Amino acid sequence: MSENGEEKLIAMARQIAKNLGHNENMADDILQIFSNFDGRFREKLSEKLSDGDPRTLEQILKSLDRQISQYVTADHPIWSDAADAAAFLDAVDELVDAVRDWTPMASEKAVAACLDRADDLLQQSMFRLETEFRTLIERGGESFDLTHFQNGEATANYSFGSEEDDEDDDGGELIGEEQQIPVAHPITDYDYIIDPLPSGTINDLQEIAKRMVVAGYGKDCSHVYSSCRREFLEESLSRLGLQKLSMEEVQKTPWTDLEDEIDRWNKAANVALRILFPSERRLCDRVFLGFSSAADLSFMEVCRGSTTQLLNFADAVAIGSRAPEKLFKVLDVFETLRDLMPEFEAVFSDQYCLFLRNEANTIWKHLGEAIRGIFTELENLIRRDPAKVPVPGGGLHPITRYVMNYLRAACRSRQSLEQVFEEGMAPRSGNDYRRLDDRSMNSSSLSVQIEWIMNLLESNLESKSKIYRDPALCSVFMMNNGRYIVQKVQDNELGSLLGDDWIRKHTAKVRLFQVNYQRSSWNKVLGALKQDHSAVGSNGAPRAMKEKLKLFNMYFDEIWKAQSTWVIFDEQLREEMKISLVKNLSLPYQSFLGRFQNLPDIGRHEKHIKYSVEDLEARIYELFQGRVGSAGARK
């Protein structure tokens, strides 16, 4: 019954063609038209294809040419009408099927000629699909507001995803269409995905991509897709404030300007790797659903330019000057890239993106090399700092203040520096290691590096101390700088790296400098007060004591005059020094005055007593005032 009914329908088509006055081949055209509305006609059409008659293929191509040409030549977007879009895709499907079915018989001359015509028609169809594909992306992208990325801020209405999309997606938070009130907030939470195209547009693109890939035009589809989406990413980075600079331009940029550019780069890199690229990955997978290779290729082409821009900037920073003051911004770039390596691995996981992962890892290592190079330059800076002009009053030397504050600031990034030096610590010579203690040999690479710099600083200061002709002032200089070093090391990461033993050792050195100072300055003063036992009981005792007192006064005045201009920057150390001096001088002086005042005929000798004990102590408390202003303030 069913077969008999189908034969009647075919006979009806032939009768319609005969009544219209055309040849009977027109029945096949009518059958082609009917097949769009009833599957039974499509089955019969396939049966006719299987008979291998080239005239059948020619008839099919004529029919498809009429259908497709009206869409290919249309002066309006086909996808502005859903029915037109569906009819066009159906015609393309039939054309692709026909080419596939007849290709095995291409050895026949007539069939080969028809297939050439079919390929031309297919190419025209693909060109028009490509145009429609581009139009859909461009128009869909117009509804996405890029301003929510400006200056590192985002707004709430950044997704066009449907509720169904939200349920299917498990990669991050999607904001539904119902949330359309824009609320700007800084981008601090990167755990969300954006849909830069409406869901309906994505479905249309998916249908077009499927036809182009099946027809062998997958690369063309990927190309037009990537060219459109690439513009979106570039514009997004621009909205984040990132300039499109070449490596040469980055290296020529003044450092103060480059510091601001690095801040913008850090924000842009985070947004790109954690929001934009994952969102593009998701969009590619949806558009090229079922065609992973096309999706991977398209994603690589979309992100390659923006990723290269980000990586080239980081590489330009890495190969730039090794000036010590650049450490902290280079560390910023190093840490940002390090923290984003999991994102590089996750987002660029396919074969096409392998070179981007490798490049990111290589440039990250370049940044580590740059950081190590900066520390080497710091070492050179300490070595080259000249020992020509002494700091007035034996005060704090600028190199001490610079190096210690620099290291304290650097060690706030201890974890990063540990990583840098563990991965690339260059071996030092045996002579270098002999200057480090046993603890350092078993410490982390960063600890060894820091202690090496401290040794260089200490050696440099020792060289500078030799400029002072007065040994006592030399000791004051070393005491000041040693005290400052110990204080800067205590209670922070720097002290943790160097260890308690190091701190105790250098605290003891400061005390030794105190002892050396007192010995070289005041021993001769105390020597003048010592009792001369050979003169006791003789007539020469009064004269000897008078000479001793004169000598004491002279020595004391000389020292006071000189050392009242010396400086001890640390208030506690200064007070400790004065108390120690009072203790060491007052009692011997008081004892001496007691013996002197017991001399016979004291009235003749009292005029030689220049200072009372109280006066002496008052004068001692006037020492180390540092009245010369160039000794440097403590910071």
mmCIF file of C-alpha atoms in Angstrom, residues 158-169 172-180 193-203 282 286:
data_model
loop_
_atom_site.group_PDB
_atom_site.id
_atom_site.type_symbol
_atom_site.label_atom_id
_atom_site.label_comp_id
_atom_site.label_asym_id
_atom_site.label_seq_id
_atom_site.Cartn_x
_atom_site.Cartn_y
_atom_site.Cartn_z
ATOM 1 C CA TYR A 158 28.416 41.032 31.181
ATOM 2 C CA SER A 159 26.711 37.761 30.197
ATOM 3 C CA PHE A 160 24.142 36.926 27.562
ATOM 4 C CA GLY A 161 23.999 33.294 28.704
ATOM 5 C CA SER A 162 20.621 31.648 29.170
ATOM 6 C CA GLU A 163 19.522 29.797 32.266
ATOM 7 C CA GLU A 164 20.192 26.565 30.408
ATOM 8 C CA ASP A 165 23.723 27.739 29.708
ATOM 9 C CA ASP A 166 24.167 28.480 33.396
ATOM 10 C CA GLU A 167 23.177 24.939 34.320
ATOM 11 C CA ASP A 168 25.447 23.340 31.741
ATOM 12 C CA ASP A 169 28.485 25.411 32.615
ATOM 13 C CA GLY A 172 32.511 29.640 36.817
ATOM 14 C CA GLU A 173 29.648 31.931 37.673
ATOM 15 C CA LEU A 174 27.414 33.107 34.846
ATOM 16 C CA ILE A 175 25.204 36.127 35.237
ATOM 17 C CA GLY A 176 21.821 35.612 33.625
ATOM 18 C CA GLU A 177 19.977 37.925 31.318
ATOM 19 C CA GLU A 178 17.703 39.071 34.083
ATOM 20 C CA GLN A 179 20.600 40.958 35.728
ATOM 21 C CA GLN A 180 20.886 43.943 33.438
ATOM 22 C CA ILE A 193 32.814 33.519 32.598
ATOM 23 C CA ILE A 194 31.493 36.069 30.125
ATOM 24 C CA ASP A 195 29.334 35.310 27.120
ATOM 25 C CA PRO A 196 30.175 38.064 24.637
ATOM 26 C CA LEU A 197 27.549 36.816 22.156
ATOM 27 C CA PRO A 198 23.830 36.100 22.686
ATOM 28 C CA SER A 199 22.908 32.445 22.938
ATOM 29 C CA GLY A 200 20.761 32.600 19.794
ATOM 30 C CA THR A 201 23.649 33.992 17.796
ATOM 31 C CA ILE A 202 25.941 31.243 19.117
ATOM 32 C CA ASN A 203 23.441 28.608 17.938
ATOM 33 C CA ARG A 282 34.080 28.300 25.995
ATOM 34 C CA ARG A 286 30.161 26.052 21.582
#
